[in-house]
PDB file of C-alpha atoms and ligand atoms in Angstrom:
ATOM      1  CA  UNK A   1      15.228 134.725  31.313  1.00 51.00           C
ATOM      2  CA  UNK A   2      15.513 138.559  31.039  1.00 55.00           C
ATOM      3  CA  UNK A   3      15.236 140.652  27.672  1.00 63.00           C
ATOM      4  CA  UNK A   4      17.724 143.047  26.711  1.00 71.00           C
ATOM      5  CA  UNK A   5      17.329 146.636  26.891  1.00 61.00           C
ATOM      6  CA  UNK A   6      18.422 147.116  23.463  1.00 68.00           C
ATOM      7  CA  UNK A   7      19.926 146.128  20.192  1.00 71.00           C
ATOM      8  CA  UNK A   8      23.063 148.034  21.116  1.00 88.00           C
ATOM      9  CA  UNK A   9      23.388 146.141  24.370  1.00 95.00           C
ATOM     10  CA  UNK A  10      25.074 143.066  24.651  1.00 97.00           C
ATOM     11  CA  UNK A  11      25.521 140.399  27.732  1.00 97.00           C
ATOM     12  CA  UNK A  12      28.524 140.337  28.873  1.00 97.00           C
ATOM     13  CA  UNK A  13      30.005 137.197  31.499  1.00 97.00           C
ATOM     14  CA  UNK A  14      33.403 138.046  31.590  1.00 96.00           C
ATOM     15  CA  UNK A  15      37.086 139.864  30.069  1.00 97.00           C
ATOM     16  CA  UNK A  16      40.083 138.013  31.157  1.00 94.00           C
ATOM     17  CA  UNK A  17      43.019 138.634  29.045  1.00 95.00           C
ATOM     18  CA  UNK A  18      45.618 136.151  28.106  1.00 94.00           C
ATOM     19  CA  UNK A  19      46.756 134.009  25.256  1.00 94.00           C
ATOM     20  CA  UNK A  20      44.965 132.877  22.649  1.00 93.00           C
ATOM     21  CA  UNK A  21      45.467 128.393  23.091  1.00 91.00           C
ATOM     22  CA  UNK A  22      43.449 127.786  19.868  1.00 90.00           C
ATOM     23  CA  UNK A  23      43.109 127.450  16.287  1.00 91.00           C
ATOM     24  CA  UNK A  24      44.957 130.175  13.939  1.00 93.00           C
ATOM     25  CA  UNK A  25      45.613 132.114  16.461  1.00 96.00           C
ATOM     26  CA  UNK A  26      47.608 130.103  18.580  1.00 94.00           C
ATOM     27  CA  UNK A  27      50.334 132.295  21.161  1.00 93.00           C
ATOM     28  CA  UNK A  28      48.723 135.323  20.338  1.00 96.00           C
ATOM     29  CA  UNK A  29      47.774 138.018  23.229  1.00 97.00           C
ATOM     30  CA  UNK A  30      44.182 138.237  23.558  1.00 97.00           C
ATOM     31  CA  UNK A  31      41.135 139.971  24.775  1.00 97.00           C
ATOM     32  CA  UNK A  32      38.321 136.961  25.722  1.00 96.00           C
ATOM     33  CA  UNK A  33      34.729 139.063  25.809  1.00 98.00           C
ATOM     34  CA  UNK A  34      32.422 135.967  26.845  1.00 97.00           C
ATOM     35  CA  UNK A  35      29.013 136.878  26.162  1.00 97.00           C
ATOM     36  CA  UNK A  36      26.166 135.435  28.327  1.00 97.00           C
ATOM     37  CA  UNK A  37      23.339 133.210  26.663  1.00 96.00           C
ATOM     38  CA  UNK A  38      23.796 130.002  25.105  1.00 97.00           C
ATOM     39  CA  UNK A  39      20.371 127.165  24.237  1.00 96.00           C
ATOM     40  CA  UNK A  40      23.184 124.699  22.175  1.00 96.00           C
ATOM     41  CA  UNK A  41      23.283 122.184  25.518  1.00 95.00           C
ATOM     42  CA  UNK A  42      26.503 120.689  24.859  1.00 91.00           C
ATOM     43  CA  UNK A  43      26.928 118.062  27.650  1.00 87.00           C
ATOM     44  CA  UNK A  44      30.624 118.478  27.836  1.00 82.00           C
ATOM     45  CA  UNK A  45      30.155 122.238  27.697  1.00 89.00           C
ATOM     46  CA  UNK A  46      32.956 124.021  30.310  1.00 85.00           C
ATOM     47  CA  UNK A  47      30.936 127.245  30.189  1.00 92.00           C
ATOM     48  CA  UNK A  48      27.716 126.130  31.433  1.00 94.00           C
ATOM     49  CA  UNK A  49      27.673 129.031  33.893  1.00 93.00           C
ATOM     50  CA  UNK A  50      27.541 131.010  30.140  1.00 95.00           C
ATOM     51  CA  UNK A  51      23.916 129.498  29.558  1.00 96.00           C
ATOM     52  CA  UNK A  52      21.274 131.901  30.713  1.00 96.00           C
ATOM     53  CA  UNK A  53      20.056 135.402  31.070  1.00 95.00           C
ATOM     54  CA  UNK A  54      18.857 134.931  34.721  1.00 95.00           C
ATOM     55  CA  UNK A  55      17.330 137.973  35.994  1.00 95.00           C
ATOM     56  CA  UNK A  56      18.731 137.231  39.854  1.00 96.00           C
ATOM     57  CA  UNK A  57      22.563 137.180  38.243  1.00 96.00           C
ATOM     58  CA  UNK A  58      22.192 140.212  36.545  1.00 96.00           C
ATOM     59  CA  UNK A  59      24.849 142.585  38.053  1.00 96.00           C
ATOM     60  CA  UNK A  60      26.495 145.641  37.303  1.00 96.00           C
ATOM     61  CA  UNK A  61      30.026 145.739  34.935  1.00 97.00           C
ATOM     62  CA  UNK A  62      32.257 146.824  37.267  1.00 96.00           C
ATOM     63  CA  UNK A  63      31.564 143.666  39.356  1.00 95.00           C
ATOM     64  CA  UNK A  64      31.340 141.557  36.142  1.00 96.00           C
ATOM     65  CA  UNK A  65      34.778 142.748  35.413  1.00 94.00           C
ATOM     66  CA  UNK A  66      36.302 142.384  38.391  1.00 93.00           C
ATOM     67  CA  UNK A  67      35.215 138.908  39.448  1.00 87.00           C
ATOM     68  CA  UNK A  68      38.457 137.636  37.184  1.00 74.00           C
ATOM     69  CA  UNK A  69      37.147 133.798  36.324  1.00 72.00           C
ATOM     70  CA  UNK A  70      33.927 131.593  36.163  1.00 75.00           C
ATOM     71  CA  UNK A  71      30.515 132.421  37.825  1.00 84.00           C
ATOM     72  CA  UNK A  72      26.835 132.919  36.983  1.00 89.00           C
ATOM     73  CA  UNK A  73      26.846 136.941  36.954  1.00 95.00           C
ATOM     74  CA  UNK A  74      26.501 138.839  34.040  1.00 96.00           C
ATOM     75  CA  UNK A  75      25.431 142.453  32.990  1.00 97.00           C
ATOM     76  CA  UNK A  76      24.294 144.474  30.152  1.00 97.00           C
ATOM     77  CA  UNK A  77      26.978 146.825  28.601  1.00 97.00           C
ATOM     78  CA  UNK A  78      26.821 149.596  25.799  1.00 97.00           C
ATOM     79  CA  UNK A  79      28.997 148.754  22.711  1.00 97.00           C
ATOM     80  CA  UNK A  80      30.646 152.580  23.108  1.00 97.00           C
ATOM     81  CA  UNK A  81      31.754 151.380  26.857  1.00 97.00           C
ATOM     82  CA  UNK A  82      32.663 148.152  25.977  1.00 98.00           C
ATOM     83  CA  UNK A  83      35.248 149.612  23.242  1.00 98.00           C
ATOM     84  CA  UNK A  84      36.451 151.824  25.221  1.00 98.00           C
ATOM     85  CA  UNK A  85      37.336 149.361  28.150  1.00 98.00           C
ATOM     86  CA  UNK A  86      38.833 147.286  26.102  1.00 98.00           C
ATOM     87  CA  UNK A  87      41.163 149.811  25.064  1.00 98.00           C
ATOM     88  CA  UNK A  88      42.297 149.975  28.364  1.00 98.00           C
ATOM     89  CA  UNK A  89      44.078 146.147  28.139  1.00 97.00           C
ATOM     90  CA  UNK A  90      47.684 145.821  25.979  1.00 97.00           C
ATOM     91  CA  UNK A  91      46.707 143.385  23.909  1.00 98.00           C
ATOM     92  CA  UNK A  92      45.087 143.979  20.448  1.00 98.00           C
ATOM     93  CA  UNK A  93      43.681 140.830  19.282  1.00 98.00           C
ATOM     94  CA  UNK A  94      39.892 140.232  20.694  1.00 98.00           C
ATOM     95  CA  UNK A  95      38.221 136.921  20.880  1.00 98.00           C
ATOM     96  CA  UNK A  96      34.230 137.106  20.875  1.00 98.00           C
ATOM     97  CA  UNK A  97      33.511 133.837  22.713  1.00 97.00           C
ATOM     98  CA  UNK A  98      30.586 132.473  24.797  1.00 93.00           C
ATOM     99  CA  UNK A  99      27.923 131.062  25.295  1.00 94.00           C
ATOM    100  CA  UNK A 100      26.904 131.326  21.624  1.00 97.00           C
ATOM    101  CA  UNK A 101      27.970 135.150  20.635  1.00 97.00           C
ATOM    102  CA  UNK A 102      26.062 134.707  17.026  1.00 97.00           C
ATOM    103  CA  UNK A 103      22.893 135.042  19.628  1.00 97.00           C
ATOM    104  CA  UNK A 104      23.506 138.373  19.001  1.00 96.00           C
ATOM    105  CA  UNK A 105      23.967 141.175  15.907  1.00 96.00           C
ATOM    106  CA  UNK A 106      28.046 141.947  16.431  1.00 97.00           C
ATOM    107  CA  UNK A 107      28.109 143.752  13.843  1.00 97.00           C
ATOM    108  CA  UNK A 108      28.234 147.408  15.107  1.00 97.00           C
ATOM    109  CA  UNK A 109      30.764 146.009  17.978  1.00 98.00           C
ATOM    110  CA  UNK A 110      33.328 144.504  15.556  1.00 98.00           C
ATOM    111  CA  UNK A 111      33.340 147.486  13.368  1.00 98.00           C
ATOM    112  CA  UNK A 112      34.215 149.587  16.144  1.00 98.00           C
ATOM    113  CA  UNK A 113      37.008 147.197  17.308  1.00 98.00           C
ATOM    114  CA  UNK A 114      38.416 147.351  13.622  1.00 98.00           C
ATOM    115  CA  UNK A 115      38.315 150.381  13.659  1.00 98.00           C
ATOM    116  CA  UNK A 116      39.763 151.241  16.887  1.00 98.00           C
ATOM    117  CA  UNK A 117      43.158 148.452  15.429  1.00 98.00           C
ATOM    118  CA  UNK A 118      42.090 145.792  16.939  1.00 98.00           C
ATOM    119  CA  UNK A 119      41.869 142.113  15.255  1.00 98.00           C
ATOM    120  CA  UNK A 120      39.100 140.119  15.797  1.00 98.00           C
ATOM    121  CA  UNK A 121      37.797 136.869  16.007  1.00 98.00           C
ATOM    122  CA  UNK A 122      34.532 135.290  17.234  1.00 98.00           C
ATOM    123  CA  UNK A 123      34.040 131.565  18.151  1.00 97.00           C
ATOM    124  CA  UNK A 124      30.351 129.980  17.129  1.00 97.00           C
ATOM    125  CA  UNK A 125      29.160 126.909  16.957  1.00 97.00           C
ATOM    126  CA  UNK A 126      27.358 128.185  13.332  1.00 97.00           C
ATOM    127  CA  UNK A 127      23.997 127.272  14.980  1.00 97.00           C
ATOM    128  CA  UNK A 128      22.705 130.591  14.450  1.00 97.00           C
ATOM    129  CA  UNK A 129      23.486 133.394  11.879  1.00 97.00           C
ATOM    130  CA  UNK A 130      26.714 135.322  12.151  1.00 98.00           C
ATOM    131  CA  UNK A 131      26.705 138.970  12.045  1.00 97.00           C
ATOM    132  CA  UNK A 132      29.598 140.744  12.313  1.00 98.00           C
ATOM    133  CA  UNK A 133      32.043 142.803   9.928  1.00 98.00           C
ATOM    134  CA  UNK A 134      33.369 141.166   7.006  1.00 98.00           C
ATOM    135  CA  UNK A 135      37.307 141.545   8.237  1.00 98.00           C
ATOM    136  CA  UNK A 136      35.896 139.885  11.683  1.00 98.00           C
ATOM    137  CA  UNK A 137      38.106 136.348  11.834  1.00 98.00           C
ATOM    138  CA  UNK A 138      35.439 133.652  12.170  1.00 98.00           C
ATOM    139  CA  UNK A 139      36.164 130.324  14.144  1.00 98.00           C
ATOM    140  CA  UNK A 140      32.767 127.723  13.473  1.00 97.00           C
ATOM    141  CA  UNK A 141      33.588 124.904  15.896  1.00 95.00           C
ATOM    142  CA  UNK A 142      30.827 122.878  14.713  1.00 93.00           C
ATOM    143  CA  UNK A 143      28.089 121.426  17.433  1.00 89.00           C
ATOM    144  CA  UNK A 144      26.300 118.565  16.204  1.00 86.00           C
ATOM    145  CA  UNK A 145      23.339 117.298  17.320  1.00 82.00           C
ATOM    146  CA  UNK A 146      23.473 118.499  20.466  1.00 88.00           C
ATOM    147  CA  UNK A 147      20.664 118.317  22.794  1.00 92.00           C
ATOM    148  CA  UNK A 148      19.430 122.242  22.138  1.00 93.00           C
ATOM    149  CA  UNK A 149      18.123 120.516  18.662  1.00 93.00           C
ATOM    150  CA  UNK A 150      20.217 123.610  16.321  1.00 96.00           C
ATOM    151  CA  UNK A 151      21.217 122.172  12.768  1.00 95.00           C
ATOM    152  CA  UNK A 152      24.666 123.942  12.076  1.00 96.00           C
ATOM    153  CA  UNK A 153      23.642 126.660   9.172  1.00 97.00           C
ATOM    154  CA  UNK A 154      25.314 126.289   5.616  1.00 97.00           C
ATOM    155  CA  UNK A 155      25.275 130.144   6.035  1.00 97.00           C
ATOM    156  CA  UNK A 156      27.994 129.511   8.993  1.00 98.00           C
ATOM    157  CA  UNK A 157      29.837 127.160   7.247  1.00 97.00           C
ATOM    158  CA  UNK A 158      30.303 129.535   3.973  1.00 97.00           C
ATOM    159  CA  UNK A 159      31.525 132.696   6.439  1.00 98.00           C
ATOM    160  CA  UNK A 160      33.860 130.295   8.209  1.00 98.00           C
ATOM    161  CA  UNK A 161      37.599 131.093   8.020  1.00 98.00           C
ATOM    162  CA  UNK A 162      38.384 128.354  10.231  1.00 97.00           C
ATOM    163  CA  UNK A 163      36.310 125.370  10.766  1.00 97.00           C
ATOM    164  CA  UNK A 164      37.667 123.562  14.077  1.00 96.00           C
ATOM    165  CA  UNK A 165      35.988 120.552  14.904  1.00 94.00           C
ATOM    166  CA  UNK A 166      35.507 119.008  18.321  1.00 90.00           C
ATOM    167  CA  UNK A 167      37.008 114.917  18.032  1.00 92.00           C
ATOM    168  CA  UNK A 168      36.975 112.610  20.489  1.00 90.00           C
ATOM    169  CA  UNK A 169      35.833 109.232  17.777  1.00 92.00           C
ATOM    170  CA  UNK A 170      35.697 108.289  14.623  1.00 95.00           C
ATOM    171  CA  UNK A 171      32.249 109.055  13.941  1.00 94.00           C
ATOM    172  CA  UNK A 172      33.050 113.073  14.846  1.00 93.00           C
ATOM    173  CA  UNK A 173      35.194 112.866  11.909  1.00 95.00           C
ATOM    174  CA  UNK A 174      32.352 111.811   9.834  1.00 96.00           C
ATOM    175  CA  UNK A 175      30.373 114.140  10.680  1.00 95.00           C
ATOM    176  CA  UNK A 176      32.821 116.433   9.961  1.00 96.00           C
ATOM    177  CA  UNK A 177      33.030 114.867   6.344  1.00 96.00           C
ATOM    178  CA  UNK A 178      29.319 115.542   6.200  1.00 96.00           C
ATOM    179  CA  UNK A 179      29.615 118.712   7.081  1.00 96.00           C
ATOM    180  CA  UNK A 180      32.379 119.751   4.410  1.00 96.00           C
ATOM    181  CA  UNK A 181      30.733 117.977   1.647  1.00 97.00           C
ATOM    182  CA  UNK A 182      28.353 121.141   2.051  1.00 97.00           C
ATOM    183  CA  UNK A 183      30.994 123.217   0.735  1.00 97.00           C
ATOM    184  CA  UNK A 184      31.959 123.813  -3.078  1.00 97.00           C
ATOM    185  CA  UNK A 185      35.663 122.867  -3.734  1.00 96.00           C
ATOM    186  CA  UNK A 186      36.182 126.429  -4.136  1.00 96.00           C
ATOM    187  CA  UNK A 187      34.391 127.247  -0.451  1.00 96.00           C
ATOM    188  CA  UNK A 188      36.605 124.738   0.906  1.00 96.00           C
ATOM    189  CA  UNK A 189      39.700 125.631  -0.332  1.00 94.00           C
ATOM    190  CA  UNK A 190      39.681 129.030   1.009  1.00 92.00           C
ATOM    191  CA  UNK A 191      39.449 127.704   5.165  1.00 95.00           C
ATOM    192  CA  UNK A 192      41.665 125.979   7.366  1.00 96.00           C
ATOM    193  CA  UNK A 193      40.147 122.572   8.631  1.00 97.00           C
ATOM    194  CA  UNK A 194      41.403 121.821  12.491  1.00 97.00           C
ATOM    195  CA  UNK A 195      40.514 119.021  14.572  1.00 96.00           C
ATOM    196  CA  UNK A 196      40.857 119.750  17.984  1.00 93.00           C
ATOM    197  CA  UNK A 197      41.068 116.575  20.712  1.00 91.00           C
ATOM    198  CA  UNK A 198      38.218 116.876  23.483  1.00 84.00           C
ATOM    199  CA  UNK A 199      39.768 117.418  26.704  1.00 76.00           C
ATOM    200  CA  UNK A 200      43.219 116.644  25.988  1.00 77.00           C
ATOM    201  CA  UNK A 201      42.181 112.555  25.717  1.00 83.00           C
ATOM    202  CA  UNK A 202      45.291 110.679  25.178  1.00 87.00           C
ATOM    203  CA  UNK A 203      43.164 108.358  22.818  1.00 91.00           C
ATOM    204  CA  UNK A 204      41.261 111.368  21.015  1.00 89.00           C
ATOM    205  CA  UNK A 205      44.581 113.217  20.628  1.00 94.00           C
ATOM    206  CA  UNK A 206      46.383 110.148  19.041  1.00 95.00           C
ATOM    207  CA  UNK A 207      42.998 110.022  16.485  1.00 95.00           C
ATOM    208  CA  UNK A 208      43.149 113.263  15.595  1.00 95.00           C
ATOM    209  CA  UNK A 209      46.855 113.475  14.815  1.00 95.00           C
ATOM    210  CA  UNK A 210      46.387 110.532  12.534  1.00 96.00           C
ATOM    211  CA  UNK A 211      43.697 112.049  10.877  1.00 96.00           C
ATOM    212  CA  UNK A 212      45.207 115.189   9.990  1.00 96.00           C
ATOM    213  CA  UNK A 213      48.281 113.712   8.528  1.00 97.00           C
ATOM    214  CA  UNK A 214      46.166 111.110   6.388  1.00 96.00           C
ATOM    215  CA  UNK A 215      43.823 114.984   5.558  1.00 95.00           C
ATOM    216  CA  UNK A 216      46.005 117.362   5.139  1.00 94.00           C
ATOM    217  CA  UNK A 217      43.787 119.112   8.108  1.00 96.00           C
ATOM    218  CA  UNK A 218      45.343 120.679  10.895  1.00 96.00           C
ATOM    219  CA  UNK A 219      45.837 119.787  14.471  1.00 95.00           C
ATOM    220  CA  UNK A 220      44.272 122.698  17.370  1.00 93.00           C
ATOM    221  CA  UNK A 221      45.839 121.231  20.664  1.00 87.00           C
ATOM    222  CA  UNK A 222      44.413 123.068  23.652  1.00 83.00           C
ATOM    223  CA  UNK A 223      47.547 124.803  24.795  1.00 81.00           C
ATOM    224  CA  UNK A 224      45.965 126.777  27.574  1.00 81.00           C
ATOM    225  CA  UNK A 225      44.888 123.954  29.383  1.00 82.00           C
ATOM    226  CA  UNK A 226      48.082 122.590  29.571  1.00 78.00           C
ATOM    227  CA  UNK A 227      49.597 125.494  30.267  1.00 77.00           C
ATOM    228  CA  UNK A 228      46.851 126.047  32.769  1.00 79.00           C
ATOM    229  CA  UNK A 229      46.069 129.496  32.151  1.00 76.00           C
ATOM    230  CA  UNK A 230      42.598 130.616  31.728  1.00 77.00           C
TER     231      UNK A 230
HETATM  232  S1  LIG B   1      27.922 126.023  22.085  1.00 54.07           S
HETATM  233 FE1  LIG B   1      29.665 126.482  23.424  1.00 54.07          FE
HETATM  234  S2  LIG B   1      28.805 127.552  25.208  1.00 54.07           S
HETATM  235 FE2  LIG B   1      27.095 126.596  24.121  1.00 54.07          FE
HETATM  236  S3  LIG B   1      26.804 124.621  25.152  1.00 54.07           S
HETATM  237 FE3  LIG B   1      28.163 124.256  23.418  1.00 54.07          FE
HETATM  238  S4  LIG B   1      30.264 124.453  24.224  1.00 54.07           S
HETATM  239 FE4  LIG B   1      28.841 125.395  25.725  1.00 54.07          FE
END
């Protein structure tokens, strides 16, 4: 593992651009910034190449940038540079994804996106404290007991606009009703609840359907991987 130079550096494993398959924002023309570092050890993880800081895959940006899809390398970037590459795409809606982004204090970066008219949104698996501006969209997709050992914060749960839940079983559902009855009836009132099928099981997806009619909750379908686009 390699430390970072500092606090207004951030990891960075890749930028694609393309549509948003998730969740609220569903169709919409996106930005993905993947930021490197994750310790949550989900075994069904599809970033895994997302996981660590290692010192031999350090490159530069350009290269990071450029290498359009999965792989090991990452870099350090500035916040300033980052911004202003990212005004260089056509789409204005950015998606702070990972690895675990709440590793790391996003606050100065999503200002500066608001700022510059972008919308933002950052995906966490509200292990770890989120920082970032208060207009910031948040997406908690909850990780539960996963092998990293990190309870999901209340903290997380509370910021949450959207709380999207990874089913495949029954029993994710109740530990999704574990995880709500955390939340006031007020604090739940004010987010959308999504289950979202794990790898597009025919079984999971027929659960999941069920479960948001009988809930009122809504259904997050992974349209990009049937669309296959990244
Ligand atoms: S939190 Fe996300 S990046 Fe980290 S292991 Fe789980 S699925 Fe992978």
């Amino acid at each position: 593992m390699t430390q970072l130079a500092s606090s207004n550096i951030l990891p960075l494993n890749e930028i694609f651009e393309s549509i948003q398959g998730e969740g609220s924002f569903t169709g919409a023309p996106s930005i993905f910034v993947r930021l490197q570092g994750c310790p949550v050890g989900c075994a069904w993880c599809d970033t895994k190449h997302s996981w660590y800081l290692n010192a031999e895959d350090k490159s530069t940006f350009d290269i990071v940038v450029a290498k359009g899809g999965d792989g090991d390398s990452w870099c350090e970037v500035g916040i300033d540079h980052l911004v202003s590459h990212l005004l260089t795409y056509q789409a204005r809606h950015i998606v702070l994804t990972g690895g675990e982004p709440c590793l790391y204090d996003l606050v100065e970066l999503t200002s500066k996106l608001i700022a510059n008219g972008f919308s933002c949104q950052i995906e966490t698996s509200g292990t770890f404290d989120i920082k970032v501006d208060p207009k910031c969209h948040v997406t908690v997709s909850p990780k539960i007991a996963m092998k990293g050992g990190y309870k999901i914060l209340d903290s997380a749960l509370i910021r949450a606009n959207e709380i999207k839940h990874p089913v495949a079983m029954q029993r994710h559902i109740d530990e999704l009703d574990a995880l709500l009855a955390r939340l006031t009836p007020e604090q739940l009132a004010s987010k959308k609840v999504y289950l979202q099928p794990i790898s597009q099981q025919n079984r999971a997806t027929k659960l999941a359907i069920a479960t948001c009619i009988e809930r009122n909750w809504w259904l997050s379908i992974q349209t990009h991987k049937y669309l296959d686009i990244q």
